[in-house]
mmCIF file of C-alpha atoms in Angstrom:
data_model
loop_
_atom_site.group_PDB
_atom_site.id
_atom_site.type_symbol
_atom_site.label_atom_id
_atom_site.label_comp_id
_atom_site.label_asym_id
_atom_site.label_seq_id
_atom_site.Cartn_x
_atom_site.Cartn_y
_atom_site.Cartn_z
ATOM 1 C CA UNK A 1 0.000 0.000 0.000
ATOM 2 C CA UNK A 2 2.496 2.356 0.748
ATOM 3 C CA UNK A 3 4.648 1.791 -1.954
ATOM 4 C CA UNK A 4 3.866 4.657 -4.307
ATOM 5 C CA UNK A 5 1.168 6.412 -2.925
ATOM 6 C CA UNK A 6 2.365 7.619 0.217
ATOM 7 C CA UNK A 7 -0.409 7.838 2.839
ATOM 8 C CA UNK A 8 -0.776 10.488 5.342
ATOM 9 C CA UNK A 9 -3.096 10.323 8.589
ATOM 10 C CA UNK A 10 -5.615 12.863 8.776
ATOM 11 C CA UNK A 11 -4.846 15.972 11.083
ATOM 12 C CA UNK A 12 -1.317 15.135 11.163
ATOM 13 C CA UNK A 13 -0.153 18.498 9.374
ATOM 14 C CA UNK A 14 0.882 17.047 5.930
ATOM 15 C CA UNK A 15 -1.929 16.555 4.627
ATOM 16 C CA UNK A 16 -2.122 20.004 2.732
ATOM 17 C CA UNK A 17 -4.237 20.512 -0.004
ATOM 18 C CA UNK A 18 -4.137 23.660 -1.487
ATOM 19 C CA UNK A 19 -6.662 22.497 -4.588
ATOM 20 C CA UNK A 20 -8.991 21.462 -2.308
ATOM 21 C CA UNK A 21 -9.227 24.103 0.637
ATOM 22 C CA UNK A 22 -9.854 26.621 -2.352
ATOM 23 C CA UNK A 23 -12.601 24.561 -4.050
ATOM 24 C CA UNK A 24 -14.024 24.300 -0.459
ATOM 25 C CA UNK A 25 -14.143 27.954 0.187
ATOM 26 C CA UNK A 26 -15.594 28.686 -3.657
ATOM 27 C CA UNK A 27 -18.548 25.955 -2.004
ATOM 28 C CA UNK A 28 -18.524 28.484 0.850
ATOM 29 C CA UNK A 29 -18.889 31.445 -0.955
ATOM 30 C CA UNK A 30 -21.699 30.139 -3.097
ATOM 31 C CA UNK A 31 -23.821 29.356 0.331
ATOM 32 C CA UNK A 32 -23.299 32.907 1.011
ATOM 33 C CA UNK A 33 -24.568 33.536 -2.298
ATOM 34 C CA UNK A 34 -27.937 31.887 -1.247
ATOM 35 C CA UNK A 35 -28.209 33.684 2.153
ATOM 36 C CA UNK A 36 -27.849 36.889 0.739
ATOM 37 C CA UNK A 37 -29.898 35.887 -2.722
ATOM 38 C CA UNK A 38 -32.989 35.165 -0.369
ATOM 39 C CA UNK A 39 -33.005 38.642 0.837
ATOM 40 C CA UNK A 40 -32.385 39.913 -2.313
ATOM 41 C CA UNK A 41 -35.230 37.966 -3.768
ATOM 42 C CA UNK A 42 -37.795 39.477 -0.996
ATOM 43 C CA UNK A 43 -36.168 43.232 -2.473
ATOM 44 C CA UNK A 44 -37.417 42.356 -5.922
ATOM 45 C CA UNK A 45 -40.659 41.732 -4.991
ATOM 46 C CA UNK A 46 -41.471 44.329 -2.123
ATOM 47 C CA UNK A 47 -39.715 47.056 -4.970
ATOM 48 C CA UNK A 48 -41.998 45.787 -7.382
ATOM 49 C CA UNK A 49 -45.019 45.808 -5.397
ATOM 50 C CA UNK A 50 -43.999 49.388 -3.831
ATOM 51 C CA UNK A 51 -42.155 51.349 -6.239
ATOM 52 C CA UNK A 52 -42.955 54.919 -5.368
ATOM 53 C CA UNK A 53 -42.373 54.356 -1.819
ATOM 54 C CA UNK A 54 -39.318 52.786 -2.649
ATOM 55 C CA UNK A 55 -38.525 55.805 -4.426
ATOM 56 C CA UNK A 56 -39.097 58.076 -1.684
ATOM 57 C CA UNK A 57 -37.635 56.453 1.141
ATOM 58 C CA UNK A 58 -34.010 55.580 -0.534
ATOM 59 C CA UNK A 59 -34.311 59.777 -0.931
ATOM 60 C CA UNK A 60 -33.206 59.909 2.949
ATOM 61 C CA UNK A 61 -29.865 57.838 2.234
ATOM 62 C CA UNK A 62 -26.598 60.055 1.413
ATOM 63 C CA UNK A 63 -25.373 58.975 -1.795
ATOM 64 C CA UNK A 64 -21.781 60.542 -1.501
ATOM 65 C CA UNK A 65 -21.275 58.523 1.445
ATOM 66 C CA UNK A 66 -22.322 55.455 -0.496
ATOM 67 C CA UNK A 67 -19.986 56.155 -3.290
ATOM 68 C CA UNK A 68 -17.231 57.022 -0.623
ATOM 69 C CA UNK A 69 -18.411 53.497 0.616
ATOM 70 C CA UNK A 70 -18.113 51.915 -2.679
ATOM 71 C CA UNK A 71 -14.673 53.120 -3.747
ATOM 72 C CA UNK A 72 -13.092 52.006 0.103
ATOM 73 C CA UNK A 73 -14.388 48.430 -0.247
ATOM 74 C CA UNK A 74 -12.682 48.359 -4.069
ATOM 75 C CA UNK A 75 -9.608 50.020 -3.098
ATOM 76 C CA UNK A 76 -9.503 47.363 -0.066
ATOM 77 C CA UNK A 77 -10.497 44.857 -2.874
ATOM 78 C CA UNK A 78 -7.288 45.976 -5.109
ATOM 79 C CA UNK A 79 -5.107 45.457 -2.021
ATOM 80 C CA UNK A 80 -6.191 41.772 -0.913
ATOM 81 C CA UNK A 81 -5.527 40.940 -4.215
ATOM 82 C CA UNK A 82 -2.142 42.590 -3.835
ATOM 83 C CA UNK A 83 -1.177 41.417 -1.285
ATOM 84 C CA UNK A 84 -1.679 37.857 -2.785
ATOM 85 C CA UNK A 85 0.547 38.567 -5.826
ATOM 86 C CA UNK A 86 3.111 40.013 -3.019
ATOM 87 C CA UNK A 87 3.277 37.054 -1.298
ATOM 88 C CA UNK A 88 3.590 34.669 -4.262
ATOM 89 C CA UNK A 89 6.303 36.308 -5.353
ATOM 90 C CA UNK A 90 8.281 35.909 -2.185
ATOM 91 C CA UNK A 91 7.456 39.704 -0.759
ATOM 92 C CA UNK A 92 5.657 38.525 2.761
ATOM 93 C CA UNK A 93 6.535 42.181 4.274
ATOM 94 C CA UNK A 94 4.727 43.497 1.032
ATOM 95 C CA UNK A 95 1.845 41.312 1.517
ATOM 96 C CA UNK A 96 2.111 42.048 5.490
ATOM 97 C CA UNK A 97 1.303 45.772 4.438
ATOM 98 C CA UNK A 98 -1.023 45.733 1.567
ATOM 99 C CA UNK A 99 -2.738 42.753 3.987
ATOM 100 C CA UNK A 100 -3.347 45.617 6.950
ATOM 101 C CA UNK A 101 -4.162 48.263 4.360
ATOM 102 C CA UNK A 102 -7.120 46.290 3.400
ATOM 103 C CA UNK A 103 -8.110 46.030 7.046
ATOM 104 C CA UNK A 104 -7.962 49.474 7.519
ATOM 105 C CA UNK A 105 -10.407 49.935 4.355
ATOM 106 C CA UNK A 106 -12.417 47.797 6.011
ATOM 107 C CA UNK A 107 -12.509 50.121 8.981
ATOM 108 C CA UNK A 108 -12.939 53.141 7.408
ATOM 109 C CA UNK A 109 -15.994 51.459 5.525
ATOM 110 C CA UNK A 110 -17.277 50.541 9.370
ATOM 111 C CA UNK A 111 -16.840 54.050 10.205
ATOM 112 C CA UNK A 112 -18.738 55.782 7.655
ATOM 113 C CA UNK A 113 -21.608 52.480 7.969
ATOM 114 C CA UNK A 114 -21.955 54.068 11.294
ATOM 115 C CA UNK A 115 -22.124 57.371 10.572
ATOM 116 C CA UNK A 116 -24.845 56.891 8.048
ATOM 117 C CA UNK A 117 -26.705 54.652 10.476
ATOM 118 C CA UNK A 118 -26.709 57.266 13.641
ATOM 119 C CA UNK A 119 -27.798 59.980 10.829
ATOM 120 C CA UNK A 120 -31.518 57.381 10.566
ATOM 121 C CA UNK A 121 -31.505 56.891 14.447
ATOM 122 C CA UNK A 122 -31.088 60.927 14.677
ATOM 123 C CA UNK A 123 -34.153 60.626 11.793
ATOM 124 C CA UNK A 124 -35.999 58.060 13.911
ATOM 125 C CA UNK A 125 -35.617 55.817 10.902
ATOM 126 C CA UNK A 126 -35.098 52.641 12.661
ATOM 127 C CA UNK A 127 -37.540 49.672 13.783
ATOM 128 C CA UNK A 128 -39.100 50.652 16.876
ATOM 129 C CA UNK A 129 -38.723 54.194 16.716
ATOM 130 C CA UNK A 130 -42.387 57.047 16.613
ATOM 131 C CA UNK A 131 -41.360 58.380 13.352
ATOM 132 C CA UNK A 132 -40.715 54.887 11.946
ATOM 133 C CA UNK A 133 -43.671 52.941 12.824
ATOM 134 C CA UNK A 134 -45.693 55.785 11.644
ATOM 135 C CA UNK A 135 -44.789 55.433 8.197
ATOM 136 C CA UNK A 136 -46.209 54.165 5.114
ATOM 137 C CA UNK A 137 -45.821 50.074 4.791
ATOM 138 C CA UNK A 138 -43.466 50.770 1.660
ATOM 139 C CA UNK A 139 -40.924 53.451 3.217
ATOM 140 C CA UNK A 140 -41.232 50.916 6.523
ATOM 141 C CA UNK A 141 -40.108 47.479 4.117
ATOM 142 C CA UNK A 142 -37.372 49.453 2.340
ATOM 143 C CA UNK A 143 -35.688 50.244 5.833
ATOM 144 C CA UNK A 144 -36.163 46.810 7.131
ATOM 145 C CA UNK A 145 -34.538 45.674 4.254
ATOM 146 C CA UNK A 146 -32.011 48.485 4.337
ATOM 147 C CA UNK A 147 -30.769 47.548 7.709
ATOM 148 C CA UNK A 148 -30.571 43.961 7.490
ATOM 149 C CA UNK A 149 -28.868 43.721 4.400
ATOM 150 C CA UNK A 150 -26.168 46.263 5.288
ATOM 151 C CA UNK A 151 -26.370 44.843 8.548
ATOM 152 C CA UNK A 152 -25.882 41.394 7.629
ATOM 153 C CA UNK A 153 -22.999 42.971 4.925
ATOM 154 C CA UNK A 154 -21.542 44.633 8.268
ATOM 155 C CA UNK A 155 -21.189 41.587 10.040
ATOM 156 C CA UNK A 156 -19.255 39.988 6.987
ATOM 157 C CA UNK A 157 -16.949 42.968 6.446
ATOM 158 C CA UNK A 158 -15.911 42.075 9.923
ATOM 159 C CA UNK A 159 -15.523 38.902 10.092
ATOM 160 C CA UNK A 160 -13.508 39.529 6.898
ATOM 161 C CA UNK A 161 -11.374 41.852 8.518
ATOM 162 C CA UNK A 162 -10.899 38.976 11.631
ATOM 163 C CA UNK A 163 -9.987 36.757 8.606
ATOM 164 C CA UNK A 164 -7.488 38.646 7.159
ATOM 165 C CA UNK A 165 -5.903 39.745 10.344
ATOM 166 C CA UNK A 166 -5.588 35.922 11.334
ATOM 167 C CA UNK A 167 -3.729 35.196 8.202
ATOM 168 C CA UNK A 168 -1.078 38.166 9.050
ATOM 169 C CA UNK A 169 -0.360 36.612 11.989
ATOM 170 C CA UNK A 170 0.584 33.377 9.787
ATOM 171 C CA UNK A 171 2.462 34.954 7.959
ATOM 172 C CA UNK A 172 4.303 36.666 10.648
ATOM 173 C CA UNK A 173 5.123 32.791 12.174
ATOM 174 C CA UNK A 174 5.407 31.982 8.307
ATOM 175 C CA UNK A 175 2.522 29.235 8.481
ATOM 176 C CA UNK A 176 1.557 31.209 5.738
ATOM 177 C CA UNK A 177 4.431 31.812 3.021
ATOM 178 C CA UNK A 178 5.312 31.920 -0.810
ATOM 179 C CA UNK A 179 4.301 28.024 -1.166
ATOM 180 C CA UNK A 180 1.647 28.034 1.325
ATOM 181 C CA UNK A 181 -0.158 30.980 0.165
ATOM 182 C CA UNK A 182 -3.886 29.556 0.538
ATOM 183 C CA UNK A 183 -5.282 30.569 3.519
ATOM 184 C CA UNK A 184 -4.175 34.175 2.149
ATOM 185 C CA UNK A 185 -5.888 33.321 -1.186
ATOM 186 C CA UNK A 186 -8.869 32.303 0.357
ATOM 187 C CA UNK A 187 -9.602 34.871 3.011
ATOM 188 C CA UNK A 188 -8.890 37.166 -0.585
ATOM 189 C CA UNK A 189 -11.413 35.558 -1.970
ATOM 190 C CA UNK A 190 -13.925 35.963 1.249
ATOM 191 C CA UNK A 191 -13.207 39.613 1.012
ATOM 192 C CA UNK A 192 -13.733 40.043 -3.152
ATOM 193 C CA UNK A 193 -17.190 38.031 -1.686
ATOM 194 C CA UNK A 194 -18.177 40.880 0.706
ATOM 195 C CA UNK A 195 -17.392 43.067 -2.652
ATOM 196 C CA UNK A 196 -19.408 41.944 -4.977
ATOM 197 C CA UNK A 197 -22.462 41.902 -2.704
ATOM 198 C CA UNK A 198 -21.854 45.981 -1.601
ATOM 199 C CA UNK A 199 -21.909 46.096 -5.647
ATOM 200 C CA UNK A 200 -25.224 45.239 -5.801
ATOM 201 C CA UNK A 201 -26.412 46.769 -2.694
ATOM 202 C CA UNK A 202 -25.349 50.270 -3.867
ATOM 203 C CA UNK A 203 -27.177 50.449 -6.586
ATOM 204 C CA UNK A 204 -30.465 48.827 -5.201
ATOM 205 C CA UNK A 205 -30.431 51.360 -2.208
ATOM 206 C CA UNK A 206 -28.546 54.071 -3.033
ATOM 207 C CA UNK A 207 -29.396 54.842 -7.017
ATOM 208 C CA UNK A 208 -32.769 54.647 -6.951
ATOM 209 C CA UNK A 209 -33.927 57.634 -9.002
ATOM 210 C CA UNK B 1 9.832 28.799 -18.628
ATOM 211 C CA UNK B 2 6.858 28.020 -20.421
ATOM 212 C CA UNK B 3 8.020 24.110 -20.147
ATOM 213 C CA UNK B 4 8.460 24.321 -16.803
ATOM 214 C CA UNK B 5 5.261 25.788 -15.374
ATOM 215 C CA UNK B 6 3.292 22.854 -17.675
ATOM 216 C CA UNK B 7 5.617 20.496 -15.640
ATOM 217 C CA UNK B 8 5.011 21.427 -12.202
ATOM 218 C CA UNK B 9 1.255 22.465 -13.401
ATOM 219 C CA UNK B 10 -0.351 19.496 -11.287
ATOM 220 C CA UNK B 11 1.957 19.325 -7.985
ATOM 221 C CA UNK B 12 2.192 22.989 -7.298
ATOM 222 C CA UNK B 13 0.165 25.073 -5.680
ATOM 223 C CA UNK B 14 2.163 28.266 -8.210
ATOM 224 C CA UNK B 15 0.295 29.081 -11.070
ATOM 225 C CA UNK B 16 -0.410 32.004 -12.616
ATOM 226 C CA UNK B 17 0.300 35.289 -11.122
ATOM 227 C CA UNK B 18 -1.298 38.161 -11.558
ATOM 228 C CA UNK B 19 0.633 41.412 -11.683
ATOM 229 C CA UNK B 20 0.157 44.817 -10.204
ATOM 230 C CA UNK B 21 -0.424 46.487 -12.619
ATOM 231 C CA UNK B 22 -3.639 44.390 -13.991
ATOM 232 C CA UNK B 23 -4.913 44.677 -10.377
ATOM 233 C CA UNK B 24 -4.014 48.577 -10.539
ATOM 234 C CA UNK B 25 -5.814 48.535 -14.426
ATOM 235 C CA UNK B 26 -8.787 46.541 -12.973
ATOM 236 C CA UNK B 27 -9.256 49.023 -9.762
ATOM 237 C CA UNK B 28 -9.429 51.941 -12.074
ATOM 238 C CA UNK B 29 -12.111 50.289 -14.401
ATOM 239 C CA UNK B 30 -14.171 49.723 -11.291
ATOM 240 C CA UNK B 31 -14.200 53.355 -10.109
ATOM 241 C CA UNK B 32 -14.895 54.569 -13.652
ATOM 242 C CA UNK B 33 -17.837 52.293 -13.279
ATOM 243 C CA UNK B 34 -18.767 53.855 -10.005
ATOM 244 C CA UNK B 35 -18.466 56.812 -10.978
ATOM 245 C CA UNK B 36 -20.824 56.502 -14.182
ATOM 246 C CA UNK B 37 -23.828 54.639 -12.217
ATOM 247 C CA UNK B 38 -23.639 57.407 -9.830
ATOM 248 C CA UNK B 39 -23.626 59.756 -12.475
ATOM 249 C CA UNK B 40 -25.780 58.220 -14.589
ATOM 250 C CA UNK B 41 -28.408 58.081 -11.740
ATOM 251 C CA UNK B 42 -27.849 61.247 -10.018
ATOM 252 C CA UNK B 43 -28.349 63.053 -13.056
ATOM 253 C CA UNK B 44 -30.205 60.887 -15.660
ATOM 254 C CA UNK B 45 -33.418 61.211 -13.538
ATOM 255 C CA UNK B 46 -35.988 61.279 -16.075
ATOM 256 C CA UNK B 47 -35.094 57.619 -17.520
ATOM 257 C CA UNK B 48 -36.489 55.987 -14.257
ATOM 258 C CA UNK B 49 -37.220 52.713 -15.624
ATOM 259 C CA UNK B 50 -34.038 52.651 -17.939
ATOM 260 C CA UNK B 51 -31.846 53.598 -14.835
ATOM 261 C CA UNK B 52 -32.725 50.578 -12.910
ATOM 262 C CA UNK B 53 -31.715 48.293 -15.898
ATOM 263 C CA UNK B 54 -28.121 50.251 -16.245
ATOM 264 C CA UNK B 55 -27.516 50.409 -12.590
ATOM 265 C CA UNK B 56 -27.948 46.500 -12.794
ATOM 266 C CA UNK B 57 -26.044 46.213 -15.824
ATOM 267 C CA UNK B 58 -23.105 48.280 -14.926
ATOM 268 C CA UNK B 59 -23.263 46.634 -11.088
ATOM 269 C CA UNK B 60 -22.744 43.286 -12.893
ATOM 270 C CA UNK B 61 -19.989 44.220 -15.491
ATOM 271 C CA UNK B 62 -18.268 45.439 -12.299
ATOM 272 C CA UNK B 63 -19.055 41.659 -10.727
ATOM 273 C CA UNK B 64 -17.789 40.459 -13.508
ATOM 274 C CA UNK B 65 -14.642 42.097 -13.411
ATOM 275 C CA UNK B 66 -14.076 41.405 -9.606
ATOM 276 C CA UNK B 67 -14.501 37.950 -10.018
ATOM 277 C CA UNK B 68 -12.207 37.449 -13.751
ATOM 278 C CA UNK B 69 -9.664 39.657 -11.827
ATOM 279 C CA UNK B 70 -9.427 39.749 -8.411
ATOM 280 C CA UNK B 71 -11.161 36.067 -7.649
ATOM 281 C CA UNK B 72 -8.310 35.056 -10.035
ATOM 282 C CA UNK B 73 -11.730 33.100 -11.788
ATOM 283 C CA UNK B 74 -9.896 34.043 -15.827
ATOM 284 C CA UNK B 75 -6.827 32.337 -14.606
ATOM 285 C CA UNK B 76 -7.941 29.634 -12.732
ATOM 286 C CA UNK B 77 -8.793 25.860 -13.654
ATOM 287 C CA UNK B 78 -11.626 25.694 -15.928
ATOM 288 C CA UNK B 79 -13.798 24.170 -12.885
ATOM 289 C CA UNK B 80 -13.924 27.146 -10.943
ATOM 290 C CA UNK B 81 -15.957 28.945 -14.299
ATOM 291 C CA UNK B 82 -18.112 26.330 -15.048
ATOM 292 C CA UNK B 83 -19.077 26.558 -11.430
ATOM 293 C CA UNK B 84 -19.662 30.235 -11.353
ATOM 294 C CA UNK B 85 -21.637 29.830 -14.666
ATOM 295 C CA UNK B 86 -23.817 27.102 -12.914
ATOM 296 C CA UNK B 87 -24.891 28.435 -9.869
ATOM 297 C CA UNK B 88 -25.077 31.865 -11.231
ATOM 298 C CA UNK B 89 -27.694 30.256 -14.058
ATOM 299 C CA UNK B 90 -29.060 28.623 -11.207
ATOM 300 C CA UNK B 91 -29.639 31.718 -9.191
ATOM 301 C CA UNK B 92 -30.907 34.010 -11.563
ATOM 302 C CA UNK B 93 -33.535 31.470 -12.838
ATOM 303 C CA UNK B 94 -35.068 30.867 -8.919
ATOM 304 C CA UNK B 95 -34.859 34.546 -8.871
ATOM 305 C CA UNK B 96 -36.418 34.967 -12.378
ATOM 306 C CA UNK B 97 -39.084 32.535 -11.868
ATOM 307 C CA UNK B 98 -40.055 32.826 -8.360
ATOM 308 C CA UNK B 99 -40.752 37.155 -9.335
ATOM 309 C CA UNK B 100 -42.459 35.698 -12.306
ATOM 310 C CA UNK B 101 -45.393 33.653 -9.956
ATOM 311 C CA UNK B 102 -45.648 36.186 -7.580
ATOM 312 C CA UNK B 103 -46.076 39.390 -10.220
ATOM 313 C CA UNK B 104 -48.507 37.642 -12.038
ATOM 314 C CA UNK B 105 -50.554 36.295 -9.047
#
C-alpha cells in the first residue's frame, strides 16, 4: 500500500491541499450567495409591489457617502488581491502591508456604515422608533430591508477583517508563506465576496432615481 | 519557462500570477464604473425605468470584473468557471421565476 502512494493520517499536518481548501471555500462562498440571494429575492418583490415608496424612502440615504463606501471596499479589494501577488512572489513584508491596508479599508468602511446609520436613528428611521412605525408600509419594508442587508454585509466585512488579520499573523510565524499561500488566497477571496455583494447593494439602495 | 510551469502544473500550488499592474488597471475600471452609475443616476433622472436596468447592468460588469480579476476566476482551472456559470444560471432562474409567480398572481 504504501509503496507509491504515500499515505498520510488525517490531522497530522501534511496533509495540505491547497486544490482542495480553495474549491471548499468557492462551495462556501456560493452558500453565502444563497443567504444573501434570499433577501435579495424578498427586495425584488417588495420594490416591485412598492415602487414609489421605494422611491421616496431611498431619498433619505446620502449617496456621496455610499460612493465614498463603494470606492473604500474596491480600493480594499485591489489590495487583498495585492497582497496575494506580493506574497507569491516571495514579498511577505509586502503582503504584510497591503494585507493591513485592506483592514484598515475595512474600517474606514465601518466608520462611515456608522455614521450613516446614527444619521436614521437621529431621523428616527429605525424599527421601533415614533417616526418609523408611523410610516407608510413601503418606506417601513425598504428600511427593514435596508438595515438587514447592510447589517448582515456589516457583520461579513468584519468577520472579513478577523480573517485577514488571522492570516497576518501566519504569515508573521510563516505558516503562511510563498508556497503556502492559501489561507491568504482564500480569506482574498472571502473579502472580493463581501465586494461583490456591496456592488449590488449600492445600486439597489442608493441609485434609486 | 513556459516548459516548466506545464511540468510542475499538477503538484504545485504556483500558477499564474497576476501582476500589479492588472490589479491597478482593474481598480481603475471599477471606479470609472462607479463613478458613471452614480452619475448616470444622479443626473439621468428622467429615464427611471431605464436607470434601474443600467444600474444593474453596470453593477454586474463590475461583478464580472471582480470575479475574472481579483477572484483570479480568468486564470484559474476551468472548474472554478463552469461553477460560477452554474450556480449563477441557477440563481438568476429561482430569482427569475419565483418574481415571475408572484407578479402575475
Amino acid at each position: 500500500m504504501a509503496d507509491s502512494h504515500t499515505f498520510v493520517l488525517p490531522n497530522s499536518g501534511h496533509n495540505f491541499d491547497a486544490k482542495a481548501s480553495k474549491m471548499g471555500m468557492w462551495l462556501f462562498l456560493f452558500t453565502e450567495l444563497l443567504l444573501f440571494g434570499g433577501l435579495f429575492l424578498v427586495y425584488i418583490i417588495y420594490r416591485y409591489l412598492n415602487q414609489d415608496a421605494f422611491l421616496l424612502a431611498s431619498f433619505e440615504l446620502n449617496v456621496w457617502m455610499g460612493t465614498i463606501n463603494t470606492i473604500v471596499l474596491l480600493t480594499s479589494s485591489m489590495t487583498i488581491a495585492m497582497a496575494i501577488t506580493a506574497l507569491q512572489k516571495g514579498n511577505a513584508k509586502l503582503a504584510i502591508t497591503l494585507s493591513w491596508l485592506t483592514i484598515l479599508a475595512a474600517l474606514s468602511f465601518l466608520v462611515i456604515k456608522y455614521f450613516e446609520w446614527s444619521s436614521k436613528f437621529e431621523h428616527g428611521l429605525f424599527p421601533g422608533m415614533d417616526h418609523f412605525d408611523g410610516l407608510p408600509l413601503g418606506e417601513r419594508l425598504y428600511f427593514y430591508l435596508y438595515f438587514f442587508m447592510t447589517g448582515l454585509h456589516a457583520l461579513h466585512v468584519i468577520v472579513g477583517g478577523v480573517f485577514i488579520a488571522v492570516v497576518i499573523r501566519l504569515i508573521k510565524k510563516e505558516k503562511v508563506t510563498k508556497e503556502r499561500y492559501s489561507l491568504l488566497e482564500n480569506s482574498g477571496l472571502y473579502w472580493h465576496l463581501v465586494d461583490l455583494i456591496w456592488i449590488y447593494l449600492f445600486p439597489l439602495f442608493y441609485l434609486i432615481h | 519557462m513556459n516548459g516548466k510551469e506545464k511540468i510542475t502544473e499538477n503538484t504545485s500550488t504556483h500558477e499564474h500570477i497576476s501582476s500589479y499592474a492588472e490589479h491597478f488597471g482593474t481598480w481603475v475600471a471599477l471606479i470609472l464604473l462607479t463613478l458613471m452609475t452614480v452619475f448616470i443616476s444622479t443626473f439621468g433622472a428622467d429615464l427611471r425605468t431605464l436607470t434601474v436596468a443600467t444600474a444593474l447592468l453596470i453593477a454586474t460588469v463590475k461583478a464580472l470584473a471582480v470575479a475574472l480579476y481579483f477572484m483570479h476566476l480568468k486564470y484559474d482551472a476551468k472548474i472554478y468557471r463552469a461553477w460560477m456559470i452554474i450556480v449563477m444560471a441557477l440563481f438568476v432562474f429561482f430569482l427569475f421565476m419565483v418574481t415571475l409567480d408572484y407578479i402575475t398572481r
